[in-house]
Short mmCIF file of C-alpha atoms and ligand atoms in Angstrom, two decimals:
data_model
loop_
_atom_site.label_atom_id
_atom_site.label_comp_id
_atom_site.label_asym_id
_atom_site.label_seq_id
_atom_site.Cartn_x
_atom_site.Cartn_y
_atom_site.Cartn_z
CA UNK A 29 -43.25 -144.81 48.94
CA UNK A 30 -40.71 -145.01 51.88
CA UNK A 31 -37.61 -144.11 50.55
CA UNK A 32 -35.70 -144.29 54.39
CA UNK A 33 -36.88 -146.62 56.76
CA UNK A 34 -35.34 -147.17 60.75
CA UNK A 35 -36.41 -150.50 62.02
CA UNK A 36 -35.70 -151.14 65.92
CA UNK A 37 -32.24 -149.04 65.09
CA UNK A 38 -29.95 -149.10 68.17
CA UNK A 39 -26.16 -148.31 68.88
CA UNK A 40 -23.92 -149.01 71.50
CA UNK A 41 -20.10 -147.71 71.24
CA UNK A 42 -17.39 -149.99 72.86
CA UNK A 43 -15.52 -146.96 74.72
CA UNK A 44 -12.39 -147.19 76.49
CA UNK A 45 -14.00 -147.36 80.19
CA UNK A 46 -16.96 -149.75 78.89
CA UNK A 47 -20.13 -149.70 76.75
CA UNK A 48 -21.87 -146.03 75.95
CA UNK A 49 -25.52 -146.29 74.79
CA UNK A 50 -25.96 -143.74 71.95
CA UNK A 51 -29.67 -144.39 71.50
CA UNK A 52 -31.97 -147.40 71.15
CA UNK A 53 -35.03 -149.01 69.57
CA UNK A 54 -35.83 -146.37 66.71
CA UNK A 55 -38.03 -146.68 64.40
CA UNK A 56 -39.89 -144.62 61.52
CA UNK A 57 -40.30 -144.63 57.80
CA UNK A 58 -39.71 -141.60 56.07
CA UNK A 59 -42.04 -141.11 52.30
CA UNK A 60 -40.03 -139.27 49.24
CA UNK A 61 -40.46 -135.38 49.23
CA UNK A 62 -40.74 -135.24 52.86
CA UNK A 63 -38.69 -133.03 55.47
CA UNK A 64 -37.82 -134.40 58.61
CA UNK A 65 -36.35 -132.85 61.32
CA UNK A 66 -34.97 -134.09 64.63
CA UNK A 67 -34.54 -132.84 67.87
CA UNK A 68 -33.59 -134.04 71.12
CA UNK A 69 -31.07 -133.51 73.70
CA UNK A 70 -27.45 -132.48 73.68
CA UNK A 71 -25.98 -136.22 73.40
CA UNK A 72 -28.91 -138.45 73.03
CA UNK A 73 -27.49 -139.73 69.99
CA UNK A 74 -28.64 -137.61 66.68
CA UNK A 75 -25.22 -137.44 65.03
CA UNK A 76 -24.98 -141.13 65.72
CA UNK A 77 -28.54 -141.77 63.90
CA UNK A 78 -27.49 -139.83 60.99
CA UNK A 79 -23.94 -141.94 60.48
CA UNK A 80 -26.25 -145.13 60.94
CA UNK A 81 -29.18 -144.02 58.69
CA UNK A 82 -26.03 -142.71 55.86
CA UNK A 83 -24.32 -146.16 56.61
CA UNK A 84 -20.96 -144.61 57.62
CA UNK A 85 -21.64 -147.26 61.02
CA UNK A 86 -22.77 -150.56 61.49
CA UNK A 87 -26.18 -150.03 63.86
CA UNK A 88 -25.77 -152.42 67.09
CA UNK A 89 -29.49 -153.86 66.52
CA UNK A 90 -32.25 -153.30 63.81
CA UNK A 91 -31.84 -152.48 60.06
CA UNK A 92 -31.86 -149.61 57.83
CA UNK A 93 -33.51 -149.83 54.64
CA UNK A 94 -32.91 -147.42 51.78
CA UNK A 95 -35.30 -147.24 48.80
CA UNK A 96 -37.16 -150.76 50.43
CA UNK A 97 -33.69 -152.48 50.41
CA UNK A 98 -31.46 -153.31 53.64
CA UNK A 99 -28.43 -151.31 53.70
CA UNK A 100 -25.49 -152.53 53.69
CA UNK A 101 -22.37 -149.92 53.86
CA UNK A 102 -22.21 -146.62 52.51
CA UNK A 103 -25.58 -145.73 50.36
CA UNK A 104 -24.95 -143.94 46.98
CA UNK A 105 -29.21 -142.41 47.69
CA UNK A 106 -27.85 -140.80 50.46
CA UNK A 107 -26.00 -137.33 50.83
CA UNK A 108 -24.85 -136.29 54.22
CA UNK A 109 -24.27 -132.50 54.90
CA UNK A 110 -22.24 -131.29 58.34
CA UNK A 111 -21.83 -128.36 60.87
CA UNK A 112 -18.61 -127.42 58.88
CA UNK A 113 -19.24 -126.95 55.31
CA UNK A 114 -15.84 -128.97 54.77
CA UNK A 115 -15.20 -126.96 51.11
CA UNK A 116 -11.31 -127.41 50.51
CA UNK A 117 -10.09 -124.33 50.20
CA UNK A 118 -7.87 -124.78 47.97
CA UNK A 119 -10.18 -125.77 45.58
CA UNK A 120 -11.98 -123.36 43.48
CA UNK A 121 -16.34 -123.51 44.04
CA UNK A 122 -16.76 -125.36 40.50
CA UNK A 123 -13.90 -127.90 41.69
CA UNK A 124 -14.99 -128.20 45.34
CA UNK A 125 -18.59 -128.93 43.26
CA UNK A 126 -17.52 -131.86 41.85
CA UNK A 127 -15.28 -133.17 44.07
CA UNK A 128 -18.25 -135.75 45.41
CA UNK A 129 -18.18 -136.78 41.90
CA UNK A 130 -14.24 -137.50 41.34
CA UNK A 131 -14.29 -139.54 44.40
CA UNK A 132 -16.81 -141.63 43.21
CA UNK A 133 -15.72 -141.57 39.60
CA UNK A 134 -18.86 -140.28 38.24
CA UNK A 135 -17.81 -136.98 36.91
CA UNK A 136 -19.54 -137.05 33.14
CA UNK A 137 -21.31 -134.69 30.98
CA UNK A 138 -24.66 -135.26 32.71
CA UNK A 139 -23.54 -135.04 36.08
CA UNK A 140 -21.00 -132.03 35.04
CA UNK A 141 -24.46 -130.28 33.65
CA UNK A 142 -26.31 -130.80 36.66
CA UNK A 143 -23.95 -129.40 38.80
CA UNK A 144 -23.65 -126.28 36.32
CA UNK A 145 -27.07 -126.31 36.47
CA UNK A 146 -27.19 -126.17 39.92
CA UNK A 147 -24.45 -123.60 40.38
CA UNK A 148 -26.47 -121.46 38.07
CA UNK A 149 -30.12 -121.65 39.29
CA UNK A 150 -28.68 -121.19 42.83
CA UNK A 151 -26.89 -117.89 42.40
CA UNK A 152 -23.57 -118.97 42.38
CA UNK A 153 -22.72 -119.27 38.40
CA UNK A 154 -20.83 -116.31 38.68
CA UNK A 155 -18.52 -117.71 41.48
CA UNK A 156 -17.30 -120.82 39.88
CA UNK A 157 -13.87 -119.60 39.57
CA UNK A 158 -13.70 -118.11 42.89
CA UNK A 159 -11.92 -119.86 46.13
CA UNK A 160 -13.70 -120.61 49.12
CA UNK A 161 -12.50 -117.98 51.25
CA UNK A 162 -13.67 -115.59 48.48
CA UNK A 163 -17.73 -115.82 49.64
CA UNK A 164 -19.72 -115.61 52.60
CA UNK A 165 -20.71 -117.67 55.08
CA UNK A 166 -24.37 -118.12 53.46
CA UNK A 167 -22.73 -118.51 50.09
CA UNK A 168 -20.32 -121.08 51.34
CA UNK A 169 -23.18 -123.24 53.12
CA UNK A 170 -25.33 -123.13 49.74
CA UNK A 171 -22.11 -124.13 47.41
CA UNK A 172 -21.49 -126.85 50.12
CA UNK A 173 -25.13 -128.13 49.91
CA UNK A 174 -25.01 -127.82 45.48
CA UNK A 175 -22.05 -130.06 45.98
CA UNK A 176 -23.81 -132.30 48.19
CA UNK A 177 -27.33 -132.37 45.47
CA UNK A 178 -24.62 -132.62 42.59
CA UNK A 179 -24.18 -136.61 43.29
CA UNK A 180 -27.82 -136.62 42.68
CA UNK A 181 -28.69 -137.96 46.36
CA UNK A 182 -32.45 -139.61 46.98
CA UNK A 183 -32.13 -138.43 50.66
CA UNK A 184 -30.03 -135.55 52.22
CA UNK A 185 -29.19 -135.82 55.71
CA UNK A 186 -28.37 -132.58 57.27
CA UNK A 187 -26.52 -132.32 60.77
CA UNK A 188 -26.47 -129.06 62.30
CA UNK A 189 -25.96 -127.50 58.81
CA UNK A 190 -26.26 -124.06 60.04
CA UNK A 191 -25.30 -123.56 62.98
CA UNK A 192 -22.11 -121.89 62.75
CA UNK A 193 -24.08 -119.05 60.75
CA UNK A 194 -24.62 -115.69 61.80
CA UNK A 195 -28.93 -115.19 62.70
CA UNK A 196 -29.68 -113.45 59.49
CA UNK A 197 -27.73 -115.74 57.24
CA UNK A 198 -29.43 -118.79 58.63
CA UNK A 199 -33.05 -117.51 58.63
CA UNK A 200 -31.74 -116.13 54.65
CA UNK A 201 -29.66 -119.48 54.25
CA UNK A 202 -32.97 -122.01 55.45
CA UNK A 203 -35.20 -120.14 53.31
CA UNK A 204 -32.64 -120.81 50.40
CA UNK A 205 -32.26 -124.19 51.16
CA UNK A 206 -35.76 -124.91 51.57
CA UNK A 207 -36.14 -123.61 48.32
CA UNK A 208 -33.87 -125.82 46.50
CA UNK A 209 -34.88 -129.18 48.60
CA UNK A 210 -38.38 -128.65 47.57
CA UNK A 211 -37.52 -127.70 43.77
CA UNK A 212 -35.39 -130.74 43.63
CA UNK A 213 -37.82 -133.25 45.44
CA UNK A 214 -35.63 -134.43 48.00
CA UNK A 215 -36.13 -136.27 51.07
CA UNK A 216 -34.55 -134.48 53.71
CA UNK A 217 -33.70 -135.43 57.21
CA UNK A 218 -32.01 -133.17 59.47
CA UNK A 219 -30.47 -132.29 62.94
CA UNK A 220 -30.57 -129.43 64.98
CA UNK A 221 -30.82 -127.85 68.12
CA UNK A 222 -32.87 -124.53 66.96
CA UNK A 223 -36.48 -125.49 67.90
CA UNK A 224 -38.37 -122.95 65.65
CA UNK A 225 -35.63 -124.19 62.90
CA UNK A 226 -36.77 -127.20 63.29
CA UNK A 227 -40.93 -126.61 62.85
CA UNK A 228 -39.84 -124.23 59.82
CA UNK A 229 -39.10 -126.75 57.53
CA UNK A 230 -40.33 -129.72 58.77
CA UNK A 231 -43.27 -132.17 57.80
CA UNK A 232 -42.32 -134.33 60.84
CA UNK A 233 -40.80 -133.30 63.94
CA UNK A 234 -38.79 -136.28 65.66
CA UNK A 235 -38.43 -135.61 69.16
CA UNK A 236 -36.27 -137.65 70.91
CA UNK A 237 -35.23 -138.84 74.81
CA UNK A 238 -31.83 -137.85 76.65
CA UNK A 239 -29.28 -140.99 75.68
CA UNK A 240 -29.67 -143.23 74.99
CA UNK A 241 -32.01 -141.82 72.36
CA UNK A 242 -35.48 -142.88 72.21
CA UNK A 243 -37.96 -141.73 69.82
CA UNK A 244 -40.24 -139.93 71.86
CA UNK A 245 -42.66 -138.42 69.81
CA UNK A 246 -43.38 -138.24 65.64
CA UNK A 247 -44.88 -134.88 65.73
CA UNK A 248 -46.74 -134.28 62.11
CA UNK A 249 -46.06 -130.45 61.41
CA UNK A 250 -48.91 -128.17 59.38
CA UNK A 251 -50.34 -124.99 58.61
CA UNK A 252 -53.45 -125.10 57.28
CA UNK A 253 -54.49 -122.56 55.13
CA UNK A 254 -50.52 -120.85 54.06
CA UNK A 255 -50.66 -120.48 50.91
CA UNK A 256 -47.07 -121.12 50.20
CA UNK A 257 -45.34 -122.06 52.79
CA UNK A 258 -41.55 -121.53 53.33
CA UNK A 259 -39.78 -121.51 56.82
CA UNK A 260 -40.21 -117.64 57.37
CA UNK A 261 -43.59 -117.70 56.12
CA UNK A 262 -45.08 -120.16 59.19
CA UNK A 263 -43.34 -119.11 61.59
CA UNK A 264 -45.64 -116.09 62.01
CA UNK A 265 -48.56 -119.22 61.35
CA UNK A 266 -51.00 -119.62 64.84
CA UNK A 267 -50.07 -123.49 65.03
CA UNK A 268 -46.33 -122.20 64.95
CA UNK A 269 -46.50 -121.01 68.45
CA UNK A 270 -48.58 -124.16 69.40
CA UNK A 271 -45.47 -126.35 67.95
CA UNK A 272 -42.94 -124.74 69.80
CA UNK A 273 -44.29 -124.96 73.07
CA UNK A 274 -45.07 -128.63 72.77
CA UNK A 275 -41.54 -129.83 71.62
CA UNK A 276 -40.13 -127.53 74.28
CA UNK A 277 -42.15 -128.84 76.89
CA UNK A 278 -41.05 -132.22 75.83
CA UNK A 279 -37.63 -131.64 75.90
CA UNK A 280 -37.80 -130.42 79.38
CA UNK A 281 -38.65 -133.25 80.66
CA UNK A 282 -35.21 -134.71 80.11
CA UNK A 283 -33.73 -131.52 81.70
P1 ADP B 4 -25.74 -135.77 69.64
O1 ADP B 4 -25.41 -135.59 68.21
O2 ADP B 4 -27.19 -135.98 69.92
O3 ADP B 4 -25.22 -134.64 70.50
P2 ADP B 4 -23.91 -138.02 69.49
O4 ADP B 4 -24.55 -138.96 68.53
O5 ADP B 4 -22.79 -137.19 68.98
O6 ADP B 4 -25.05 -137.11 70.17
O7 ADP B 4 -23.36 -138.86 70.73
C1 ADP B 4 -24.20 -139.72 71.51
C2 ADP B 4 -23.39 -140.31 72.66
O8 ADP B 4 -22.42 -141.20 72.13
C3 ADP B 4 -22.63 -139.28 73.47
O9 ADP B 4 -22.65 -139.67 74.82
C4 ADP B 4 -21.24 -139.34 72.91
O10 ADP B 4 -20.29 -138.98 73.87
C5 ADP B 4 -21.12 -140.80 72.52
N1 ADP B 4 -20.21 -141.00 71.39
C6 ADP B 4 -20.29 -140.38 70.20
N2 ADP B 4 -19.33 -140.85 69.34
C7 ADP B 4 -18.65 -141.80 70.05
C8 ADP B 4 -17.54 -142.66 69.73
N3 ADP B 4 -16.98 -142.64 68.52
N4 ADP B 4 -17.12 -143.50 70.70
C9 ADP B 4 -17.70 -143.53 71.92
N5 ADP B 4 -18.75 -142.76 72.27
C10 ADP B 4 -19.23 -141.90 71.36
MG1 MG B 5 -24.46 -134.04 67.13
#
């Protein structure tokens, strides 16, 4: 079933010295369990198509449906996830957990035992009392993301989620993550600029245009024959190779 569906999506921002086209006529349909990633270049619109898909803006032209429905404002199926992994600091990891769920008045003995649940499974039961500034970088992004999958989100939209990590704690911190999507069966969409990123944990690879954005290719990602595949795992896959010079030869055509 489509759970996220883009239907001749366009924006257009009324800026101060006139009109700026963020990106135009997108469409695709995104099934449940599936990882999408998108790529495309610096300004063609991505953090715009995210706010639009999420329902934090109003899209110029076309319609967004979530779970088969038009949206209309802010989705509770969707969770968005940024650059910055925005904990307050000055809350401790268990209240920084929950703090999607106070805002949206849904803290309750299910949700509060998910999000324990969550905490636990995911390394970070021990940490619960602790401040942000207390853990890593890789910890940090992972209690940010538990947060996130504690409002019990259909879809996750991820912007740029790790790029202000060190290497080694992203290629640790996508295999995590990867992890956790998968074991939680959620749709995932996200952002980034990392090209072998982006074929690591992707089912779909949308490439898109300089701005405005189109969508320039729906690039179906597999390895056939990994027996279980996580984001390290295929990237020493044959096809992986075969991915990255085809999206990067695509991308250089806008350059
Ligand atoms: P990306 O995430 O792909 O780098 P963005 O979606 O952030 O691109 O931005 C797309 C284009 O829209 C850029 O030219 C950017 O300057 C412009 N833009 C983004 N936000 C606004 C805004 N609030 N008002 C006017 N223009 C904007
Ligand atoms: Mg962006």
């Amino acid at each position: 079933m489509a759970v996220l569906q883009a239907q001749g999506l366009g924006v257009t921002y009324q800026a101060e010295n006139g009109e700026v086209r963020a990106f135009r006529d997108i469409s695709f349909s995104v099934e449940a369990g599936q990882f999408i990633s998108i790529v495309g270049p610096s300004g063609c619109g991505k953090s715009t198509l995210l706010s639009a898909l999420a329902g934090l803006l109003a899209p110029t032209t076309g319609q967004v449906l979530v779970m088969g429905k038009p949206a209309a404002g802010i989705s509770p199926h969707i969770g968005y996830m940024l650059q910055r992994d925005a904990l307050l600091e000055w809350r401790t990891i268990w209240q920084n957990v929950l703090f999607g769920l106070e805002v949206r008045g849904q803290v309750n003995d299910e949700t509060r035992t998910r999000a324990r649940r969550l905490l636990d499974s995911y390394g970070l039961g021990g940490f619960a009392d602790k401040y942000p500034r207390q853990l890593s970088g890789g910890m940090r992004q992972r209690a940010s993301l538990i947060r996130t999958l504690a409002a019990g989100p259909d879809i996750l939209l991820l912007d740029e989620a790790f790029s202000a990590l060190d290497y080694q704690t992203r290629l640790q911190v996508t295999e995590d993550v990867y992890a956790i999507l998968k074991r939680e069966g959620a749709t995932a969409l996200m952002v980034t600029h990392d090209i072998p990123e982006a074929i690591s944990m992707a089912d779909r690879v949308l490439i898109l245009s300089a701005r405005p954005g189109r969508l320039r290719e729906d690039l179906p990602i597999a390895f056939p024959g990994l027996g279980r595949r996580t984001p390290l795992s295929c990237r020493s896959h044959p096809a992986f190779q075969t991915y990255f010079d085809h999206i990067w030869k695509e991308l250089k055509r806008d350059a």
